[in-house]
């Protein structure tokens, strides 16, 4: 069965992508994601200059999920451009995730990344691990609108805006992103959380807190997708605890056109993309649907 789907004008061969976060800092790794069945790949978030991130420990497994506080380690946009060009030469559809602290930095990075030939940009406004940085403004609808609008004006490719679940109401923020010209909403980034080692009597992560991902946040992410789908017309990219075909279908029924998978890769390996695609296909066959798009938003009862 054909699992291809359009998202913001991009035709993807399958509705699964990797989630930016703990993976995606080299072309060969992203290539493996694509070779495992993903419809496109998403880079680790790139900043205007290189950044070492937090010191170890930066990742810890917790009940039903993973906590990470990487601190956005990355080589910087300019340094990563050759990796992006390599992926494009190999025919891999690439979404470049990026962040910045000021509007001019956002604009400069958006220009450089679109000129490198990426297929879309993912605006990361929602990393919970770098408290106080002005670019991480997903909780403030006005700032989301301002940054999105500047990036939309500066780039020639679709803009995906990645939002945080840590807000009282996510739908009005998604609406502001849409008004500013966003082409899709990514819902959602991780939830700020922590772990303590009872023997050492200290927080486990060097950063004390980290972003919780995986099965623990799936119902929260699903609710966010649902609420955003009620509020905007642009496509939604579901993200948060998707581990198998059934999870993927639930996000699509809630309104997601495509899905980002991160924590499940850490646990299951790269084969998870192919397996989730297969699970979606089996569901479509079981219920007599002919294409993936037929189930997007179906649970709202208004298709
Ligand atoms: C990190 O690098 O700390 C995680 C990235 C993110 O949550 O956006």
Short mmCIF file of C-alpha atoms and ligand atoms in Angstrom, two decimals:
data_model
loop_
_atom_site.label_atom_id
_atom_site.label_comp_id
_atom_site.label_asym_id
_atom_site.label_seq_id
_atom_site.Cartn_x
_atom_site.Cartn_y
_atom_site.Cartn_z
CA UNK A 1 0.00 0.00 0.00
CA UNK A 2 1.14 3.55 -0.78
CA UNK A 3 1.93 5.28 2.53
CA UNK A 4 2.96 8.58 0.97
CA UNK A 5 1.48 11.79 2.26
CA UNK A 6 1.72 15.54 1.64
CA UNK A 7 2.77 17.80 4.45
CA UNK A 8 2.96 21.51 3.70
CA UNK A 9 3.66 20.83 0.03
CA UNK A 10 6.27 18.11 0.66
CA UNK A 11 5.43 14.68 -0.65
CA UNK A 12 6.86 12.15 1.82
CA UNK A 13 7.08 8.47 0.92
CA UNK A 14 6.00 7.54 4.48
CA UNK A 15 4.52 9.45 7.45
CA UNK A 16 7.36 8.78 9.91
CA UNK A 17 10.32 11.07 10.68
CA UNK A 18 12.86 11.05 13.49
CA UNK A 19 12.36 13.58 16.28
CA UNK A 20 15.10 16.12 16.75
CA UNK A 21 16.49 15.86 20.25
CA UNK A 22 18.99 13.18 21.05
CA UNK A 23 19.75 12.03 17.50
CA UNK A 24 20.62 13.62 14.19
CA UNK A 25 24.04 15.22 14.43
CA UNK A 26 25.64 13.47 11.46
CA UNK A 27 24.73 12.70 7.86
CA UNK A 28 25.49 8.93 8.19
CA UNK A 29 23.17 8.55 11.19
CA UNK A 30 20.40 10.48 9.48
CA UNK A 31 20.98 8.37 6.38
CA UNK A 32 20.37 5.26 8.51
CA UNK A 33 17.07 6.74 9.70
CA UNK A 34 16.02 7.26 6.08
CA UNK A 35 17.22 3.81 5.02
CA UNK A 36 15.11 2.34 7.84
CA UNK A 37 11.92 3.65 6.26
CA UNK A 38 11.46 7.22 7.50
CA UNK A 39 9.79 9.60 5.06
CA UNK A 40 12.27 12.38 5.88
CA UNK A 41 14.93 13.09 8.49
CA UNK A 42 15.17 15.90 11.05
CA UNK A 43 18.54 17.23 12.21
CA UNK A 44 19.47 17.86 15.81
CA UNK A 45 18.70 21.52 16.46
CA UNK A 46 21.37 23.80 15.03
CA UNK A 47 22.30 27.13 16.58
CA UNK A 48 24.00 30.19 15.09
CA UNK A 49 27.36 29.03 16.51
CA UNK A 50 28.86 25.88 18.00
CA UNK A 51 27.75 24.92 21.46
CA UNK A 52 29.11 22.15 23.69
CA UNK A 53 25.84 21.44 25.56
CA UNK A 54 25.64 20.30 29.17
CA UNK A 55 28.17 18.03 30.81
CA UNK A 56 27.31 14.37 31.50
CA UNK A 57 25.09 12.83 32.69
CA UNK A 58 22.74 14.23 30.04
CA UNK A 59 20.43 11.26 29.50
CA UNK A 60 18.73 8.93 31.97
CA UNK A 61 16.08 6.29 31.50
CA UNK A 62 13.08 6.66 33.82
CA UNK A 63 9.83 4.70 34.23
CA UNK A 64 7.98 4.83 30.90
CA UNK A 65 10.35 7.28 29.28
CA UNK A 66 13.63 9.06 28.86
CA UNK A 67 14.94 12.26 30.39
CA UNK A 68 17.47 14.27 28.43
CA UNK A 69 19.23 17.50 29.15
CA UNK A 70 21.67 17.67 26.28
CA UNK A 71 21.65 21.47 26.31
CA UNK A 72 21.46 21.75 22.51
CA UNK A 73 25.02 20.64 21.70
CA UNK A 74 25.70 21.31 18.02
CA UNK A 75 28.47 22.47 15.67
CA UNK A 76 26.59 25.56 14.49
CA UNK A 77 24.67 26.09 11.24
CA UNK A 78 27.70 26.97 9.06
CA UNK A 79 29.72 23.96 10.19
CA UNK A 80 26.81 21.58 9.53
CA UNK A 81 26.03 22.77 5.99
CA UNK A 82 28.33 20.18 4.31
CA UNK A 83 26.45 17.35 6.12
CA UNK A 84 23.16 18.77 4.87
CA UNK A 85 24.49 19.01 1.32
CA UNK A 86 25.71 15.41 1.52
CA UNK A 87 22.24 14.20 2.53
CA UNK A 88 20.63 16.20 -0.26
CA UNK A 89 23.11 14.77 -2.80
CA UNK A 90 22.02 11.30 -1.65
CA UNK A 91 18.36 12.21 -2.26
CA UNK A 92 17.30 12.26 1.42
CA UNK A 93 14.49 14.70 2.29
CA UNK A 94 15.84 16.83 5.15
CA UNK A 95 14.15 19.00 7.75
CA UNK A 96 16.69 21.26 9.46
CA UNK A 97 15.80 21.98 13.08
CA UNK A 98 17.25 25.23 14.37
CA UNK A 99 17.15 27.71 17.22
CA UNK A 100 18.59 31.12 18.04
CA UNK A 101 18.43 33.86 20.66
CA UNK A 102 17.62 36.93 18.57
CA UNK A 103 15.49 37.65 15.49
CA UNK A 104 18.54 38.56 13.33
CA UNK A 105 20.14 35.22 14.28
CA UNK A 106 16.94 33.32 13.44
CA UNK A 107 16.77 35.11 10.10
CA UNK A 108 20.42 34.50 9.23
CA UNK A 109 20.19 30.79 10.06
CA UNK A 110 16.91 30.41 8.16
CA UNK A 111 18.52 31.95 5.05
CA UNK A 112 21.66 29.81 5.24
CA UNK A 113 19.72 26.58 5.79
CA UNK A 114 17.22 27.21 3.02
CA UNK A 115 20.03 28.13 0.64
CA UNK A 116 21.71 24.79 1.47
CA UNK A 117 18.71 23.08 -0.12
CA UNK A 118 16.91 21.59 2.89
CA UNK A 119 13.30 20.63 2.28
CA UNK A 120 11.85 22.35 5.35
CA UNK A 121 12.89 24.16 8.51
CA UNK A 122 11.79 23.21 12.01
CA UNK A 123 11.81 26.16 14.33
CA UNK A 124 12.70 24.87 17.80
CA UNK A 125 11.13 27.34 20.22
CA UNK A 126 10.58 24.80 22.96
CA UNK A 127 13.72 23.13 24.37
CA UNK A 128 13.17 22.89 28.16
CA UNK A 129 16.89 22.47 28.91
CA UNK A 130 18.30 25.96 28.43
CA UNK A 131 16.31 28.06 30.86
CA UNK A 132 16.23 31.78 30.34
CA UNK A 133 17.35 31.89 26.68
CA UNK A 134 15.10 34.30 24.78
CA UNK A 135 14.73 32.10 21.69
CA UNK A 136 12.93 29.40 23.66
CA UNK A 137 9.73 31.39 23.62
CA UNK A 138 7.07 28.75 22.91
CA UNK A 139 5.11 29.76 26.01
CA UNK A 140 4.57 33.28 24.72
CA UNK A 141 2.16 33.54 21.79
CA UNK A 142 3.37 37.03 20.81
CA UNK A 143 7.01 35.93 20.60
CA UNK A 144 6.08 32.79 18.66
CA UNK A 145 4.27 35.00 16.16
CA UNK A 146 7.17 37.45 15.86
CA UNK A 147 9.89 34.82 15.38
CA UNK A 148 7.78 32.72 13.00
CA UNK A 149 6.92 35.71 10.86
CA UNK A 150 10.59 36.78 10.59
CA UNK A 151 11.67 33.25 9.64
CA UNK A 152 8.84 32.83 7.11
CA UNK A 153 9.92 36.08 5.41
CA UNK A 154 13.58 34.98 5.32
CA UNK A 155 13.20 31.46 3.97
CA UNK A 156 12.13 29.80 0.76
CA UNK A 157 11.05 26.45 2.24
CA UNK A 158 8.14 25.36 4.48
CA UNK A 159 8.42 26.33 8.15
CA UNK A 160 7.42 23.88 10.88
CA UNK A 161 7.05 25.40 14.37
CA UNK A 162 7.78 23.06 17.30
CA UNK A 163 5.71 23.92 20.36
CA UNK A 164 5.95 23.06 24.03
CA UNK A 165 3.33 21.12 25.98
CA UNK A 166 4.18 23.20 29.06
CA UNK A 167 1.54 25.87 28.56
CA UNK A 168 -1.96 26.32 29.93
CA UNK A 169 -3.48 26.45 26.42
CA UNK A 170 -1.53 25.31 23.37
CA UNK A 171 -4.15 26.01 20.69
CA UNK A 172 -3.94 29.84 20.81
CA UNK A 173 -0.16 29.58 20.41
CA UNK A 174 -0.53 27.32 17.38
CA UNK A 175 -3.03 29.82 15.97
CA UNK A 176 -0.47 32.62 16.30
CA UNK A 177 2.13 30.52 14.48
CA UNK A 178 -0.39 29.84 11.72
CA UNK A 179 -1.28 33.55 11.44
CA UNK A 180 2.44 34.31 11.15
CA UNK A 181 2.72 32.03 8.13
CA UNK A 182 3.87 28.70 9.62
CA UNK A 183 3.31 25.79 7.24
CA UNK A 184 2.94 23.14 9.96
CA UNK A 185 2.97 22.75 13.74
CA UNK A 186 5.12 20.15 15.46
CA UNK A 187 3.37 19.03 18.64
CA UNK A 188 5.15 18.58 20.98
CA UNK A 189 8.61 18.94 22.50
CA UNK A 190 9.49 17.30 25.82
CA UNK A 191 8.11 18.11 29.28
CA UNK A 192 10.45 19.48 31.95
CA UNK A 193 11.03 16.79 34.59
CA UNK A 194 13.73 15.37 36.86
CA UNK A 195 15.17 12.24 38.45
CA UNK A 196 16.94 11.82 41.81
CA UNK A 197 19.35 9.07 42.75
CA UNK A 198 18.21 7.95 46.20
CA UNK A 199 21.58 6.35 47.02
CA UNK A 200 23.66 9.38 46.07
CA UNK A 201 20.93 11.70 47.32
CA UNK A 202 21.41 14.02 44.35
CA UNK A 203 19.68 14.84 41.03
CA UNK A 204 20.93 12.48 38.31
CA UNK A 205 21.25 14.95 35.44
CA UNK A 206 24.03 17.51 35.58
CA UNK A 207 21.46 20.11 34.57
CA UNK A 208 19.18 18.89 37.42
CA UNK A 209 16.11 18.97 35.15
CA UNK A 210 15.64 17.54 31.68
CA UNK A 211 12.99 16.97 29.02
CA UNK A 212 10.78 13.92 29.50
CA UNK A 213 9.92 11.96 26.35
CA UNK A 214 8.54 8.52 25.55
CA UNK A 215 5.42 6.65 26.60
CA UNK A 216 5.02 8.75 29.77
CA UNK A 217 4.08 11.83 27.72
CA UNK A 218 2.01 10.19 24.99
CA UNK A 219 -1.42 11.13 26.39
CA UNK A 220 -0.27 14.75 26.87
CA UNK A 221 1.09 14.97 23.33
CA UNK A 222 -2.05 13.37 21.91
CA UNK A 223 -4.23 15.92 23.73
CA UNK A 224 -2.08 18.74 22.32
CA UNK A 225 -2.45 17.42 18.77
CA UNK A 226 -6.20 17.12 19.28
CA UNK A 227 -6.56 20.70 20.56
CA UNK A 228 -4.36 22.15 17.83
CA UNK A 229 -6.32 20.25 15.17
CA UNK A 230 -9.49 21.91 16.45
CA UNK A 231 -7.86 25.34 16.05
CA UNK A 232 -5.72 25.45 12.89
CA UNK A 233 -5.94 24.46 9.22
CA UNK A 234 -2.21 23.80 8.65
CA UNK A 235 -0.86 20.25 9.03
CA UNK A 236 0.26 18.91 12.40
CA UNK A 237 3.33 16.77 12.96
CA UNK A 238 2.66 14.60 16.00
CA UNK A 239 5.49 13.92 18.42
CA UNK A 240 5.60 12.45 21.92
CA UNK A 241 5.76 8.82 22.96
CA UNK A 242 4.91 7.22 19.62
CA UNK A 243 6.37 3.70 19.84
CA UNK A 244 4.31 1.51 17.52
CA UNK A 245 1.80 1.53 14.69
CA UNK A 246 -1.17 1.77 17.04
CA UNK A 247 0.27 4.90 18.72
CA UNK A 248 0.91 6.40 15.29
CA UNK A 249 -2.67 5.76 14.17
CA UNK A 250 -4.02 7.38 17.36
CA UNK A 251 -2.03 10.56 16.61
CA UNK A 252 -3.30 10.57 13.03
CA UNK A 253 -6.90 10.11 14.14
CA UNK A 254 -6.34 13.08 16.49
CA UNK A 255 -5.18 15.21 13.55
CA UNK A 256 -1.48 14.57 12.86
CA UNK A 257 -0.54 14.13 9.20
CA UNK A 258 2.92 12.81 9.95
CA UNK A 259 4.79 11.68 13.05
CA UNK A 260 8.18 12.21 14.67
CA UNK A 261 9.67 9.32 16.59
CA UNK A 262 12.61 9.76 18.96
CA UNK A 263 12.64 7.82 22.22
CA UNK A 264 11.41 4.61 20.59
CA UNK A 265 14.51 4.67 18.35
CA UNK A 266 16.72 4.78 21.43
CA UNK A 267 14.93 1.70 22.76
CA UNK A 268 14.05 -0.30 19.62
CA UNK A 269 16.72 0.79 17.16
CA UNK A 270 16.36 2.20 13.67
CA UNK A 271 14.00 -0.58 12.57
CA UNK A 272 11.22 1.20 14.46
CA UNK A 273 10.44 3.44 11.43
CA UNK A 274 9.73 0.48 9.15
CA UNK A 275 7.77 -1.27 11.90
CA UNK A 276 5.59 1.77 12.59
CA UNK A 277 4.96 2.23 8.85
CA UNK A 278 3.91 -1.42 8.69
CA UNK A 279 1.60 -0.99 11.68
CA UNK A 280 -0.10 1.99 10.00
CA UNK A 281 -0.48 0.00 6.79
CA UNK A 282 -2.04 -2.95 8.63
CA UNK A 283 -4.55 -0.63 10.32
CA UNK A 284 -5.50 0.97 6.98
CA UNK A 285 -6.05 -2.46 5.44
CA UNK A 286 -8.01 -3.76 8.44
CA UNK A 287 -10.47 -0.86 8.28
CA UNK A 288 -10.60 -0.55 4.48
CA UNK A 289 -8.86 2.81 4.02
CA UNK A 290 -6.98 3.34 0.78
CA UNK A 291 -4.47 5.99 1.89
CA UNK A 292 -2.90 7.47 5.00
CA UNK A 293 -4.59 10.84 4.55
CA UNK A 294 -8.00 9.18 4.98
CA UNK A 295 -7.52 8.78 8.74
CA UNK A 296 -6.02 12.20 9.53
CA UNK A 297 -8.36 13.94 11.98
CA UNK A 298 -11.01 11.24 11.69
CA UNK A 299 -11.60 11.07 15.45
CA UNK A 300 -12.98 14.64 15.34
CA UNK A 301 -15.92 13.27 13.35
CA UNK A 302 -15.80 16.00 10.74
CA UNK A 303 -14.10 14.46 7.69
C1 LIG B 1 18.52 19.26 24.17
O1 LIG B 1 19.47 19.32 23.38
O2 LIG B 1 18.63 19.63 25.34
C2 LIG B 1 17.18 18.71 23.70
C3 LIG B 1 16.63 19.46 22.55
C4 LIG B 1 15.19 19.85 22.70
O3 LIG B 1 14.50 19.38 23.61
O4 LIG B 1 14.72 20.69 21.91
#
